Amino acid sequence: MAFGRTPCGRNARAVHAAAAALLALALGAVAVRGLPQPGVALAFTTLIALGECVRITLPGDREQAPIGAAGALAYALLGPLRGVPTAHGTLQVVAVTGAGLLLGGLARLVLPCRVLPGAREERPYRPPWADPARRDAAARRLLAVGFAAAVFQPLYNGGMVDRFSPQGPGYGAFLTAVAALAALCDATLAALLRRSVGGPRFPAALEDELRSLFGIGSAIVATGMLVSLAAGEVGLWALPLFCTPLLLAQVSFRRAAAVRATTGQTIASLARATEVAGYTPHGHARRVADTACALGRELGLGTRELALLEYAALMHDVGQLSLVEPVPDGATALLPCAEQQRIARLGSEVISRTGVPRQVAEQVARLADPCAAPAPGEGPVPLASRIIRVANAHDDLLTAARGRGVGEAVGRLEALEALRLGRGRVYDARVVDALARVGGPARG
């Protein structure tokens, strides 16, 4: 089987259907009841649409529109506007958010194609209705904002929030609690959607999403709350006033994305060096990385751990460049254990001088250490190293089987059986079992 994005699962279909139904209900309600305070609605619609036009790319090639998300949250939590009560309600919040998302997508269609910051390759903009990832993000936004509005607006419009002064700490604490619940709702939906497209298991995905809240997520929540609070005093001027710092934060994230892109280019060059020099077969590093990442997801690794694992897997054979004579077919898994360890440590020394995270060099240095009996004083072998060792051996054994003219299916069975013979001694038992569950990568 080939690794990668799997067809949309039931979780994703349920989330998309719920978001579509909620938006249809909201638009219908606005069409029937009218639009209270249309100027305010137009201002927030414009802010959300502009936010969609200045997106950023987060680690894992996940896109985010911080200004649009903050604007939608601010409208959901909007109470008094310059001392005058508002009455837009939950469904109007959803309708305005949906309209902003739609207008932002249409605006991006007429802009020139551009490289998304931090993306791995150049690709033109695709609107939400034509891009699965953007459909997921739009559905999440609608449901999370709808949840926040459903908690806040009925209490505010019903007068139950009147006991708190808009300038007092109680009102701020209430807004904080609602915003935190909305952030938790969004993180849960994101984890469900990532799992439905072949991402990490739900607990690992949820941990990743909750961890991201301490980055740009906390800035989004804080900005949304500040805009809603400040609007009570200064009116709609709060939108540009408090969204400007978030725009500056996006610039920092764009620079970080450029650094990640440079790191990725360095790693890709090193990974290709062994193939160009004739030390490893074409596509070997990429196949090993794909298998390692699939195993990492199966074993519950998070986004950061998977990124480091992919880097290490791509560069795991760099140590072969120090050999006078290439290993036949680059199959280091068939060498004596001591020679495998020597090549791994030589590669680690090269990697440590490239500026990639130090964990990558450490993972490569230990990938040939027996998992059952690590060297004295070195501690247990990192899980990433154990994963790469299994992935590398699997591809080496498959390559050897193909060289003997063995069929693909039989070769996979032979490779898996050979790994099982070393299960618990040479190869980590959990990793071998995970390989048996997920299969191997398509030949590349």
Coordinates of C-alpha atoms in Angstrom, one line a residue:
M1 CA 0.0 0.0 0.0
A2 CA 1.1 3.6 -0.5
F3 CA 1.4 6.0 2.3
G4 CA -0.1 9.5 2.2
R5 CA -3.4 11.1 2.5
T6 CA -6.2 8.6 2.6
P7 CA -9.8 9.2 1.3
C8 CA -11.9 11.4 3.5
G9 CA -13.1 9.4 6.5
R10 CA -16.4 9.5 8.3
N11 CA -15.2 12.0 10.8
A12 CA -14.3 14.5 8.1
R13 CA -17.6 13.9 6.3
A14 CA -19.5 14.5 9.6
V15 CA -17.7 17.7 10.3
H16 CA -18.2 19.0 6.8
A17 CA -21.9 18.1 6.8
A18 CA -22.4 19.8 10.2
A19 CA -20.6 22.9 9.1
A20 CA -22.6 23.0 5.8
A21 CA -25.9 22.5 7.6
L22 CA -25.1 25.2 10.2
L23 CA -24.1 27.7 7.5
A24 CA -27.3 27.0 5.5
L25 CA -29.4 27.5 8.6
A26 CA -27.6 30.7 9.4
L27 CA -28.0 32.1 5.9
G28 CA -31.6 31.2 5.8
A29 CA -32.3 32.8 9.2
V30 CA -30.6 36.0 8.1
A31 CA -32.6 36.0 4.8
V32 CA -35.8 35.7 6.7
R33 CA -35.1 37.9 9.8
G34 CA -32.9 40.5 8.2
L35 CA -29.5 41.8 9.3
P36 CA -29.4 43.8 12.5
Q37 CA -26.7 46.5 12.5
P38 CA -25.6 45.8 8.9
G39 CA -22.6 48.2 9.1
V40 CA -21.1 46.2 12.0
A41 CA -21.7 42.9 10.1
L42 CA -20.1 44.4 7.0
A43 CA -17.0 45.5 8.9
F44 CA -16.4 42.1 10.4
T45 CA -17.1 40.4 7.1
T46 CA -14.5 42.5 5.5
L47 CA -12.0 41.8 8.2
I48 CA -12.5 38.0 7.9
A49 CA -12.2 38.2 4.1
L50 CA -9.0 40.3 4.3
G51 CA -7.6 37.8 6.9
E52 CA -8.2 35.0 4.3
C53 CA -6.0 36.9 1.9
V54 CA -3.0 37.0 4.2
R55 CA -2.6 33.4 5.4
I56 CA 0.5 31.8 6.8
T57 CA 1.7 28.2 6.8
L58 CA 2.4 26.5 10.1
P59 CA 4.6 23.4 10.7
G60 CA 3.3 20.4 8.9
D61 CA 2.2 22.4 5.9
R62 CA -1.0 23.5 7.8
E63 CA -2.4 26.9 6.8
Q64 CA -3.9 29.4 9.1
A65 CA -5.6 32.8 8.7
P66 CA -4.9 34.4 12.1
I67 CA -6.6 37.8 11.4
G68 CA -9.7 36.1 9.9
A69 CA -9.9 33.7 12.8
A70 CA -9.5 36.5 15.4
G71 CA -12.1 38.7 13.6
A72 CA -14.6 35.8 13.6
L73 CA -14.0 35.1 17.3
A74 CA -14.3 38.8 18.1
Y75 CA -17.7 39.0 16.4
A76 CA -18.9 35.9 18.2
L77 CA -17.9 37.5 21.6
L78 CA -19.1 41.0 20.7
G79 CA -21.2 42.6 23.4
P80 CA -21.7 46.3 23.6
L81 CA -20.4 48.4 20.8
R82 CA -19.3 51.9 22.0
G83 CA -21.7 51.5 24.9
V84 CA -24.7 50.4 22.7
P85 CA -25.9 46.8 23.1
T86 CA -25.7 44.6 20.0
A87 CA -28.3 42.0 19.0
H88 CA -26.8 40.1 16.1
G89 CA -27.1 36.6 17.7
T90 CA -25.5 33.3 17.0
L91 CA -26.8 32.5 13.5
Q92 CA -25.8 36.0 12.2
V93 CA -22.2 35.3 13.5
V94 CA -22.1 32.1 11.5
A95 CA -23.5 33.8 8.4
V96 CA -21.0 36.7 8.6
T97 CA -18.1 34.2 9.1
G98 CA -19.3 32.1 6.2
A99 CA -19.6 35.2 4.0
G100 CA -16.1 36.4 5.0
L101 CA -14.6 33.0 4.1
L102 CA -16.4 32.9 0.7
L103 CA -15.4 36.5 -0.2
G104 CA -11.8 35.8 0.9
G105 CA -11.7 32.8 -1.3
L106 CA -13.1 34.7 -4.3
A107 CA -10.6 37.5 -3.7
R108 CA -7.7 35.1 -3.7
L109 CA -8.8 33.7 -7.0
V110 CA -8.2 37.0 -8.8
L111 CA -4.8 37.5 -7.2
P112 CA -1.7 36.2 -9.0
C113 CA -0.6 32.7 -8.1
R114 CA 2.1 32.8 -5.4
V115 CA 4.2 30.5 -3.3
L116 CA 2.6 29.7 0.1
P117 CA 5.2 30.6 2.8
G118 CA 6.9 27.4 4.0
A119 CA 5.3 25.1 1.5
R120 CA 7.5 22.4 0.0
E121 CA 6.8 23.4 -3.6
E122 CA 5.2 26.1 -5.7
R123 CA 1.5 25.7 -6.1
P124 CA -1.3 28.0 -7.1
Y125 CA -3.9 29.1 -4.7
R126 CA -7.0 26.9 -4.6
P127 CA -10.2 28.1 -3.0
P128 CA -11.8 26.3 -0.1
W129 CA -14.3 24.5 -2.2
A130 CA -11.5 23.0 -4.4
D131 CA -9.0 22.2 -1.7
P132 CA -9.6 19.5 0.9
A133 CA -7.3 21.1 3.5
R134 CA -9.1 24.5 3.1
R135 CA -12.5 22.8 3.3
D136 CA -11.4 21.3 6.6
A137 CA -10.2 24.7 7.9
A138 CA -13.4 26.5 6.8
A139 CA -15.6 23.8 8.4
R140 CA -13.5 24.1 11.7
R141 CA -13.8 27.8 11.7
L142 CA -17.6 27.8 11.2
L143 CA -18.2 25.2 13.9
A144 CA -15.8 26.7 16.4
V145 CA -17.1 30.2 16.0
G146 CA -20.6 28.9 16.0
F147 CA -19.9 27.2 19.3
A148 CA -18.4 30.4 20.8
A149 CA -21.4 32.4 19.7
A150 CA -23.9 29.8 20.9
V151 CA -22.3 30.0 24.4
F152 CA -21.9 33.8 24.6
Q153 CA -24.7 35.4 22.5
P154 CA -27.8 33.8 24.2
L155 CA -26.4 34.7 27.6
Y156 CA -25.6 38.3 26.5
N157 CA -28.9 38.9 24.7
G158 CA -30.8 37.3 27.5
G159 CA -29.3 39.8 30.0
M160 CA -27.5 37.2 32.1
V161 CA -24.2 38.9 31.5
D162 CA -25.5 42.2 32.7
R163 CA -24.3 41.4 36.2
F164 CA -20.8 41.8 35.0
S165 CA -19.6 45.3 34.1
P166 CA -18.0 45.4 30.6
Q167 CA -15.0 47.2 32.3
G168 CA -14.8 44.8 35.2
P169 CA -12.7 41.7 35.6
G170 CA -15.8 39.4 35.7
Y171 CA -16.7 40.2 32.2
G172 CA -13.1 39.6 31.0
A173 CA -13.0 36.3 32.9
F174 CA -16.3 35.2 31.2
L175 CA -14.9 36.1 27.8
T176 CA -11.7 34.2 28.5
A177 CA -13.6 31.1 29.5
V178 CA -15.8 31.1 26.4
A179 CA -12.7 31.8 24.2
A180 CA -10.8 28.9 25.8
L181 CA -13.8 26.5 25.2
A182 CA -13.9 27.7 21.6
A183 CA -10.2 27.0 21.2
L184 CA -10.6 23.5 22.7
C185 CA -13.5 22.9 20.3
D186 CA -11.3 24.0 17.3
A187 CA -8.4 21.8 18.5
T188 CA -10.7 18.8 18.8
L189 CA -12.1 19.3 15.4
A190 CA -8.6 19.7 13.9
A191 CA -7.5 16.5 15.5
L192 CA -10.5 14.6 14.2
L193 CA -9.9 15.9 10.7
R194 CA -6.2 15.2 10.7
R195 CA -6.9 11.6 11.8
S196 CA -9.4 11.2 9.0
V197 CA -6.8 11.9 6.3
G198 CA -4.2 9.5 7.5
G199 CA -2.6 11.8 10.2
P200 CA -1.4 10.7 13.6
R201 CA -3.7 9.0 16.1
F202 CA -6.3 11.2 17.7
P203 CA -4.5 11.6 21.1
A204 CA -1.3 12.6 19.4
A205 CA -3.1 14.9 17.0
L206 CA -5.0 16.5 19.8
E207 CA -1.8 17.0 21.8
D208 CA -0.3 18.7 18.7
E209 CA -3.2 21.0 18.3
L210 CA -3.3 22.0 22.0
R211 CA 0.4 22.6 21.9
S212 CA -0.1 24.9 18.9
L213 CA -2.4 27.1 21.0
F214 CA 0.6 28.4 22.9
G215 CA 1.9 29.8 19.6
I216 CA -0.2 31.6 17.0
G217 CA -3.3 30.1 18.6
S218 CA -2.9 32.1 21.8
A219 CA -2.4 35.3 19.7
I220 CA -5.6 34.6 17.8
V221 CA -7.6 34.1 21.0
A222 CA -6.1 37.1 22.7
T223 CA -6.7 39.4 19.7
G224 CA -10.3 38.2 19.4
M225 CA -11.0 38.9 23.0
L226 CA -9.2 42.3 22.9
V227 CA -11.2 43.4 19.9
S228 CA -14.5 42.4 21.4
L229 CA -13.6 44.2 24.7
A230 CA -12.2 47.3 23.0
A231 CA -15.1 47.6 20.7
G232 CA -17.3 48.4 23.7
E233 CA -15.3 51.6 24.2
V234 CA -13.9 52.7 20.8
G235 CA -16.3 51.0 18.4
L236 CA -15.2 49.6 15.1
W237 CA -11.8 51.3 15.4
A238 CA -10.8 48.4 17.6
L239 CA -10.6 46.1 14.5
P240 CA -7.6 47.7 12.8
L241 CA -6.1 48.9 16.1
F242 CA -5.8 45.5 17.7
C243 CA -5.4 43.4 14.6
T244 CA -2.2 45.2 13.5
P245 CA 0.0 43.5 16.2
L246 CA -1.3 40.1 15.0
L247 CA -0.4 41.1 11.4
L248 CA 3.2 41.8 12.6
A249 CA 3.2 38.4 14.3
Q250 CA 2.4 36.9 11.0
V251 CA 5.5 38.4 9.5
S252 CA 7.6 36.6 12.2
F253 CA 5.9 33.4 11.3
R254 CA 6.6 33.9 7.6
R255 CA 10.3 34.4 8.4
A256 CA 10.3 31.2 10.5
A257 CA 8.7 29.4 7.5
A258 CA 11.5 30.7 5.3
V259 CA 14.1 29.2 7.8
R260 CA 12.2 25.9 7.7
A261 CA 12.2 25.9 3.9
T262 CA 16.0 26.5 3.9
T263 CA 16.5 23.6 6.3
G264 CA 14.3 21.4 4.1
Q265 CA 16.4 22.3 1.0
T266 CA 19.6 21.4 2.9
I267 CA 18.2 18.1 4.0
A268 CA 16.9 17.3 0.5
S269 CA 20.4 18.0 -1.0
L270 CA 22.1 15.7 1.5
A271 CA 19.5 13.0 0.9
R272 CA 20.1 13.2 -2.8
A273 CA 23.9 13.2 -2.5
T274 CA 24.2 9.5 -1.8
E275 CA 22.0 8.7 -4.8
V276 CA 23.9 11.0 -7.1
A277 CA 27.2 9.5 -5.9
G278 CA 25.9 6.0 -6.6
Y279 CA 25.9 4.8 -3.0
T280 CA 22.2 4.2 -2.7
P281 CA 19.5 3.2 -5.1
H282 CA 17.3 5.9 -6.6
G283 CA 14.4 6.9 -4.3
H284 CA 15.7 4.8 -1.3
A285 CA 15.9 7.8 1.1
R286 CA 12.4 8.9 0.2
R287 CA 10.9 5.5 0.6
V288 CA 12.6 5.0 3.9
A289 CA 11.3 8.4 5.1
D290 CA 7.7 7.6 3.9
T291 CA 7.8 4.2 5.7
A292 CA 9.3 5.8 8.9
C293 CA 6.6 8.5 9.0
A294 CA 3.8 6.0 8.5
L295 CA 5.2 3.9 11.4
G296 CA 5.6 7.1 13.5
R297 CA 2.0 8.0 12.9
E298 CA 0.9 4.4 13.8
L299 CA 2.9 4.6 17.0
G300 CA 1.4 8.0 18.0
L301 CA 4.2 10.5 17.3
G302 CA 3.2 14.1 17.1
T303 CA 3.9 16.7 14.3
R304 CA 7.2 17.9 15.6
E305 CA 8.4 14.3 16.3
L306 CA 7.3 13.3 12.8
A307 CA 9.2 16.2 11.2
L308 CA 12.4 15.3 13.0
L309 CA 11.9 11.6 12.1
E310 CA 11.5 12.5 8.5
Y311 CA 14.6 14.6 8.5
A312 CA 16.7 11.8 10.1
A313 CA 15.2 9.2 7.7
L314 CA 16.1 11.2 4.7
M315 CA 19.7 11.6 5.8
H316 CA 20.2 8.2 7.4
D317 CA 22.7 7.1 4.7
V318 CA 24.9 10.2 4.6
G319 CA 27.6 8.2 6.4
Q320 CA 28.1 6.0 3.3
L321 CA 29.8 9.0 1.5
S322 CA 32.8 8.3 3.7
L323 CA 33.2 4.7 2.3
V324 CA 35.9 4.0 -0.2
E325 CA 33.8 1.3 -1.9
P326 CA 30.0 1.6 -2.0
V327 CA 28.0 -1.1 -0.2
P328 CA 26.3 -3.3 -2.8
D329 CA 22.9 -1.7 -3.6
G330 CA 23.5 0.6 -0.6
A331 CA 22.0 -2.2 1.7
T332 CA 23.5 -1.2 5.0
A333 CA 21.0 -3.5 6.8
L334 CA 22.9 -6.5 5.4
L335 CA 26.2 -5.4 6.9
P336 CA 27.6 -6.5 10.2
C337 CA 26.2 -4.6 13.2
A338 CA 29.6 -2.9 14.0
E339 CA 29.9 -1.6 10.4
Q340 CA 26.3 -0.3 10.5
Q341 CA 27.1 1.6 13.7
R342 CA 30.3 3.1 12.2
I343 CA 28.4 4.4 9.2
A344 CA 25.6 5.8 11.3
R345 CA 28.0 7.7 13.6
L346 CA 30.0 9.1 10.6
G347 CA 26.7 10.3 9.1
S348 CA 25.7 11.9 12.4
E349 CA 28.9 13.9 12.5
V350 CA 28.2 15.3 9.0
I351 CA 24.6 16.1 9.9
S352 CA 25.6 17.8 13.1
R353 CA 27.4 20.4 11.0
T354 CA 24.5 21.3 8.8
G355 CA 22.5 23.3 11.2
V356 CA 19.5 20.9 11.4
P357 CA 18.1 20.3 14.9
R358 CA 20.5 18.3 17.1
Q359 CA 17.9 15.6 17.7
V360 CA 18.3 14.6 14.0
A361 CA 22.0 13.9 14.4
E362 CA 21.3 12.0 17.6
Q363 CA 18.7 9.8 15.9
V364 CA 21.0 8.9 13.0
A365 CA 23.9 8.2 15.4
R366 CA 21.9 5.6 17.3
L367 CA 19.9 4.0 14.4
A368 CA 22.2 0.9 14.2
D369 CA 22.4 0.3 17.9
P370 CA 20.7 -3.0 19.0
C371 CA 17.5 -2.1 20.8
A372 CA 17.8 -4.9 23.2
A373 CA 21.3 -4.1 24.4
P374 CA 22.4 -0.5 23.9
A375 CA 26.0 0.5 24.6
P376 CA 26.9 1.1 28.3
G377 CA 26.2 4.7 29.3
E378 CA 24.2 5.6 26.2
G379 CA 20.7 4.9 27.5
P380 CA 17.9 3.5 25.5
V381 CA 17.8 3.8 21.8
P382 CA 15.5 6.7 20.7
L383 CA 12.2 5.5 19.2
A384 CA 12.9 7.4 16.0
S385 CA 16.2 5.5 15.6
R386 CA 14.4 2.2 16.1
I387 CA 11.8 3.2 13.5
I388 CA 14.3 4.3 10.9
R389 CA 16.3 1.0 11.4
V390 CA 13.2 -1.1 10.6
A391 CA 12.2 1.2 7.7
N392 CA 15.7 1.1 6.2
A393 CA 16.0 -2.7 6.6
H394 CA 12.6 -3.2 5.1
D395 CA 13.5 -1.3 1.9
D396 CA 16.9 -2.9 1.7
L397 CA 15.4 -6.4 1.9
L398 CA 12.7 -5.5 -0.7
T399 CA 15.4 -4.2 -3.0
A400 CA 17.4 -7.4 -2.6
A401 CA 14.3 -9.5 -3.3
R402 CA 13.5 -7.5 -6.5
G403 CA 17.1 -8.1 -7.6
R404 CA 16.5 -11.8 -7.3
G405 CA 13.4 -11.5 -9.5
V406 CA 11.0 -12.2 -6.6
G407 CA 7.5 -10.8 -7.0
E408 CA 6.5 -7.8 -5.0
A409 CA 4.0 -9.5 -2.8
V410 CA 6.4 -12.4 -2.0
G411 CA 9.2 -10.0 -1.4
R412 CA 7.2 -8.1 1.1
L413 CA 6.4 -11.2 3.0
E414 CA 10.0 -12.3 3.0
A415 CA 11.1 -8.9 4.2
L416 CA 8.6 -8.9 7.0
E417 CA 9.5 -12.4 8.0
A418 CA 13.2 -11.5 8.1
L419 CA 12.4 -8.5 10.4
R420 CA 10.4 -10.7 12.7
L421 CA 13.3 -13.1 13.1
G422 CA 15.2 -10.1 14.7
R423 CA 12.2 -8.9 16.6
G424 CA 13.1 -7.9 20.1
R425 CA 16.8 -8.2 19.6
V426 CA 18.0 -6.3 16.5
Y427 CA 14.7 -4.6 15.7
D428 CA 12.2 -3.1 18.1
A429 CA 9.2 -5.4 18.6
R430 CA 6.6 -2.6 18.6
V431 CA 8.0 -1.1 15.4
V432 CA 8.0 -4.5 13.6
D433 CA 4.4 -5.1 14.7
A434 CA 3.4 -1.6 13.5
L435 CA 5.0 -2.4 10.1
A436 CA 3.0 -5.5 9.9
R437 CA -0.2 -3.4 10.4
V438 CA 0.5 -0.6 8.0
G439 CA 2.3 -2.5 5.2
G440 CA 5.1 -1.0 3.0
P441 CA 5.4 1.9 0.6
A442 CA 4.7 1.8 -3.0
R443 CA 7.8 1.3 -5.2
G444 CA 9.2 4.7 -6.2

